[in-house]
Each structure stands twice: as structure tokens, then as C-alpha cells.
JSON list of C-alpha atoms in Angstrom, two decimals:
[
{"chain": "A", "resi": 1, "resn": "MET", "atom": "CA", "xyz": [-89.56, 58.85, 13.68]},
{"chain": "A", "resi": 2, "resn": "ILE", "atom": "CA", "xyz": [-89.37, 58.81, 17.45]},
{"chain": "A", "resi": 3, "resn": "SER", "atom": "CA", "xyz": [-92.42, 56.92, 18.67]},
{"chain": "A", "resi": 4, "resn": "LYS", "atom": "CA", "xyz": [-95.22, 58.86, 20.33]},
{"chain": "A", "resi": 5, "resn": "GLN", "atom": "CA", "xyz": [-94.90, 56.58, 23.34]},
{"chain": "A", "resi": 6, "resn": "ALA", "atom": "CA", "xyz": [-91.20, 57.44, 23.75]},
{"chain": "A", "resi": 7, "resn": "VAL", "atom": "CA", "xyz": [-91.90, 61.16, 23.35]},
{"chain": "A", "resi": 8, "resn": "SER", "atom": "CA", "xyz": [-94.65, 61.01, 25.94]},
{"chain": "A", "resi": 9, "resn": "SER", "atom": "CA", "xyz": [-93.03, 58.74, 28.54]},
{"chain": "A", "resi": 10, "resn": "LEU", "atom": "CA", "xyz": [-89.61, 60.43, 28.32]},
{"chain": "A", "resi": 11, "resn": "ASN", "atom": "CA", "xyz": [-91.12, 63.91, 28.07]},
{"chain": "A", "resi": 12, "resn": "LEU", "atom": "CA", "xyz": [-89.06, 64.75, 24.98]},
{"chain": "A", "resi": 13, "resn": "LYS", "atom": "CA", "xyz": [-89.32, 68.18, 23.44]},
{"chain": "A", "resi": 14, "resn": "LEU", "atom": "CA", "xyz": [-89.17, 69.38, 19.86]},
{"chain": "A", "resi": 15, "resn": "TYR", "atom": "CA", "xyz": [-86.13, 71.27, 18.66]},
{"chain": "A", "resi": 16, "resn": "THR", "atom": "CA", "xyz": [-85.88, 73.86, 15.92]},
{"chain": "A", "resi": 17, "resn": "LYS", "atom": "CA", "xyz": [-82.97, 73.92, 13.52]},
{"chain": "A", "resi": 18, "resn": "ASN", "atom": "CA", "xyz": [-81.59, 76.95, 15.36]},
{"chain": "A", "resi": 19, "resn": "GLY", "atom": "CA", "xyz": [-82.02, 75.15, 18.68]},
{"chain": "A", "resi": 20, "resn": "CYS", "atom": "CA", "xyz": [-79.70, 72.42, 17.42]},
{"chain": "A", "resi": 21, "resn": "HIS", "atom": "CA", "xyz": [-77.03, 74.70, 15.99]},
{"chain": "A", "resi": 22, "resn": "ASP", "atom": "CA", "xyz": [-74.53, 74.27, 18.86]},
{"chain": "A", "resi": 23, "resn": "LEU", "atom": "CA", "xyz": [-74.77, 70.47, 18.83]},
{"chain": "A", "resi": 24, "resn": "PHE", "atom": "CA", "xyz": [-74.39, 70.44, 15.04]},
{"chain": "A", "resi": 25, "resn": "HIS", "atom": "CA", "xyz": [-71.23, 72.53, 15.41]},
{"chain": "A", "resi": 26, "resn": "ASP", "atom": "CA", "xyz": [-69.95, 70.18, 18.14]},
{"chain": "A", "resi": 27, "resn": "ILE", "atom": "CA", "xyz": [-70.52, 67.16, 15.90]},
{"chain": "A", "resi": 28, "resn": "HIS", "atom": "CA", "xyz": [-68.41, 68.72, 13.16]},
{"chain": "A", "resi": 29, "resn": "THR", "atom": "CA", "xyz": [-65.71, 69.69, 15.64]},
{"chain": "A", "resi": 30, "resn": "ASN", "atom": "CA", "xyz": [-65.53, 66.54, 17.78]},
{"chain": "A", "resi": 31, "resn": "TYR", "atom": "CA", "xyz": [-66.19, 63.65, 15.39]},
{"chain": "A", "resi": 32, "resn": "LYS", "atom": "CA", "xyz": [-63.69, 62.91, 12.68]},
{"chain": "A", "resi": 33, "resn": "SER", "atom": "CA", "xyz": [-66.00, 60.47, 10.91]},
{"chain": "A", "resi": 34, "resn": "LEU", "atom": "CA", "xyz": [-69.57, 59.26, 10.96]},
{"chain": "A", "resi": 35, "resn": "SER", "atom": "CA", "xyz": [-68.39, 55.94, 12.37]},
{"chain": "A", "resi": 36, "resn": "ASP", "atom": "CA", "xyz": [-67.02, 57.82, 15.40]},
{"chain": "A", "resi": 37, "resn": "LEU", "atom": "CA", "xyz": [-70.43, 59.44, 15.86]},
{"chain": "A", "resi": 38, "resn": "GLU", "atom": "CA", "xyz": [-72.15, 56.08, 15.42]},
{"chain": "A", "resi": 39, "resn": "SER", "atom": "CA", "xyz": [-69.94, 54.50, 18.10]},
{"chain": "A", "resi": 40, "resn": "ASP", "atom": "CA", "xyz": [-70.71, 57.35, 20.48]},
{"chain": "A", "resi": 41, "resn": "LEU", "atom": "CA", "xyz": [-74.45, 57.08, 19.85]},
{"chain": "A", "resi": 42, "resn": "LYS", "atom": "CA", "xyz": [-74.37, 53.33, 20.49]},
{"chain": "A", "resi": 43, "resn": "SER", "atom": "CA", "xyz": [-72.64, 53.89, 23.83]},
{"chain": "A", "resi": 44, "resn": "ARG", "atom": "CA", "xyz": [-75.21, 56.42, 25.12]},
{"chain": "A", "resi": 45, "resn": "HIS", "atom": "CA", "xyz": [-77.60, 54.41, 27.25]},
{"chain": "A", "resi": 46, "resn": "ASP", "atom": "CA", "xyz": [-79.28, 56.69, 29.76]},
{"chain": "A", "resi": 47, "resn": "ASP", "atom": "CA", "xyz": [-79.59, 60.25, 28.51]},
{"chain": "A", "resi": 48, "resn": "PRO", "atom": "CA", "xyz": [-82.86, 60.60, 26.58]},
{"chain": "A", "resi": 49, "resn": "GLU", "atom": "CA", "xyz": [-82.64, 64.38, 26.21]},
{"chain": "A", "resi": 50, "resn": "THR", "atom": "CA", "xyz": [-79.20, 64.23, 24.58]},
{"chain": "A", "resi": 51, "resn": "LEU", "atom": "CA", "xyz": [-80.32, 61.38, 22.32]},
{"chain": "A", "resi": 52, "resn": "ASN", "atom": "CA", "xyz": [-83.42, 63.37, 21.39]},
{"chain": "A", "resi": 53, "resn": "LYS", "atom": "CA", "xyz": [-81.33, 66.41, 20.48]},
{"chain": "A", "resi": 54, "resn": "PHE", "atom": "CA", "xyz": [-78.98, 64.23, 18.42]},
{"chain": "A", "resi": 55, "resn": "TRP", "atom": "CA", "xyz": [-82.00, 62.89, 16.56]},
{"chain": "A", "resi": 56, "resn": "TRP", "atom": "CA", "xyz": [-83.15, 66.40, 15.68]},
{"chain": "A", "resi": 57, "resn": "VAL", "atom": "CA", "xyz": [-79.66, 67.38, 14.48]},
{"chain": "A", "resi": 58, "resn": "LEU", "atom": "CA", "xyz": [-79.50, 64.25, 12.33]},
{"chain": "A", "resi": 59, "resn": "ASN", "atom": "CA", "xyz": [-82.96, 65.02, 10.98]},
{"chain": "A", "resi": 60, "resn": "TYR", "atom": "CA", "xyz": [-82.27, 68.66, 10.09]},
{"chain": "A", "resi": 61, "resn": "HIS", "atom": "CA", "xyz": [-78.86, 67.90, 8.63]},
{"chain": "A", "resi": 62, "resn": "SER", "atom": "CA", "xyz": [-79.56, 64.53, 7.05]},
{"chain": "A", "resi": 63, "resn": "GLU", "atom": "CA", "xyz": [-77.99, 65.52, 3.74]},
{"chain": "A", "resi": 64, "resn": "MET", "atom": "CA", "xyz": [-74.65, 66.02, 5.50]},
{"chain": "A", "resi": 65, "resn": "LEU", "atom": "CA", "xyz": [-74.80, 63.56, 8.39]},
{"chain": "A", "resi": 66, "resn": "ASP", "atom": "CA", "xyz": [-77.26, 60.75, 7.86]},
{"chain": "A", "resi": 67, "resn": "GLN", "atom": "CA", "xyz": [-78.42, 60.17, 4.31]},
{"chain": "A", "resi": 68, "resn": "SER", "atom": "CA", "xyz": [-79.07, 56.49, 5.00]},
{"chain": "A", "resi": 69, "resn": "ARG", "atom": "CA", "xyz": [-81.04, 57.26, 8.20]},
{"chain": "A", "resi": 70, "resn": "LYS", "atom": "CA", "xyz": [-78.92, 54.63, 9.98]},
{"chain": "A", "resi": 71, "resn": "LEU", "atom": "CA", "xyz": [-77.84, 56.93, 12.81]},
{"chain": "A", "resi": 72, "resn": "ARG", "atom": "CA", "xyz": [-81.39, 58.16, 13.39]},
{"chain": "A", "resi": 73, "resn": "ALA", "atom": "CA", "xyz": [-82.55, 54.54, 13.61]},
{"chain": "A", "resi": 74, "resn": "ILE", "atom": "CA", "xyz": [-79.92, 53.88, 16.29]},
{"chain": "A", "resi": 75, "resn": "VAL", "atom": "CA", "xyz": [-81.18, 56.87, 18.29]},
{"chain": "A", "resi": 76, "resn": "GLU", "atom": "CA", "xyz": [-84.82, 55.86, 17.85]},
{"chain": "A", "resi": 77, "resn": "THR", "atom": "CA", "xyz": [-84.07, 52.34, 19.11]},
{"chain": "A", "resi": 78, "resn": "LYS", "atom": "CA", "xyz": [-82.23, 53.74, 22.15]},
{"chain": "A", "resi": 79, "resn": "LEU", "atom": "CA", "xyz": [-85.13, 56.06, 22.98]},
{"chain": "A", "resi": 80, "resn": "ASP", "atom": "CA", "xyz": [-87.68, 53.25, 22.61]},
{"chain": "A", "resi": 81, "resn": "THR", "atom": "CA", "xyz": [-85.59, 51.07, 24.93]},
{"chain": "A", "resi": 82, "resn": "LEU", "atom": "CA", "xyz": [-85.36, 53.87, 27.50]},
{"chain": "A", "resi": 83, "resn": "ALA", "atom": "CA", "xyz": [-89.13, 54.41, 27.29]},
{"chain": "A", "resi": 84, "resn": "VAL", "atom": "CA", "xyz": [-89.81, 50.72, 27.91]},
{"chain": "A", "resi": 85, "resn": "SER", "atom": "CA", "xyz": [-87.38, 50.56, 30.82]},
{"chain": "A", "resi": 86, "resn": "SER", "atom": "CA", "xyz": [-88.97, 53.65, 32.35]},
{"chain": "A", "resi": 87, "resn": "GLY", "atom": "CA", "xyz": [-92.23, 51.77, 32.69]},
{"chain": "A", "resi": 88, "resn": "PHE", "atom": "CA", "xyz": [-94.01, 53.02, 29.59]}
]
């Protein structure tokens, strides 16, 4: 889960499954494999809102995208790092 401290300090919002539909569609269109998505997630350093939305997509569609929870862990680590660097 995204830490409460990261949610609070980065002012992250909750997304519904419908609210993530467009990003889910983009993932299926733009990433040929999960390793491509993983590489993209690792390269995102400074956009907490996009990372947050990715996390929600991975959460809602875990059976298709992230059964091992590896990608969500990458996003959670990035968000925690951003929260710490923002002075949290």
C-alpha cells in the first residue's frame, strides 16, 4: 500500500476503477510487455500524480498486470522517495 505519509505529503487522491480506465487502455496500447512498463515506471522520478494513478491501475487490474505485486512495489518506493524529498 502507498504509505499514509506519502499520501498526505504528496496530496495524492484516490481513484475509482472507472477513473483509471483511460490509463489502463493506454497501458495495453503502449506497452508491449510488462518489462517495458517496469522500465518506464523505474524511470519516472518526479511525477507523483502519474505514479499514484499507475498504482491504482495496477491495483484494480492486478490479475492482468501485476500478479506478483512487483510493479506496485516499485511505484510505492518511488512515492515514498518523493515524499521524503519533499520534506515529509
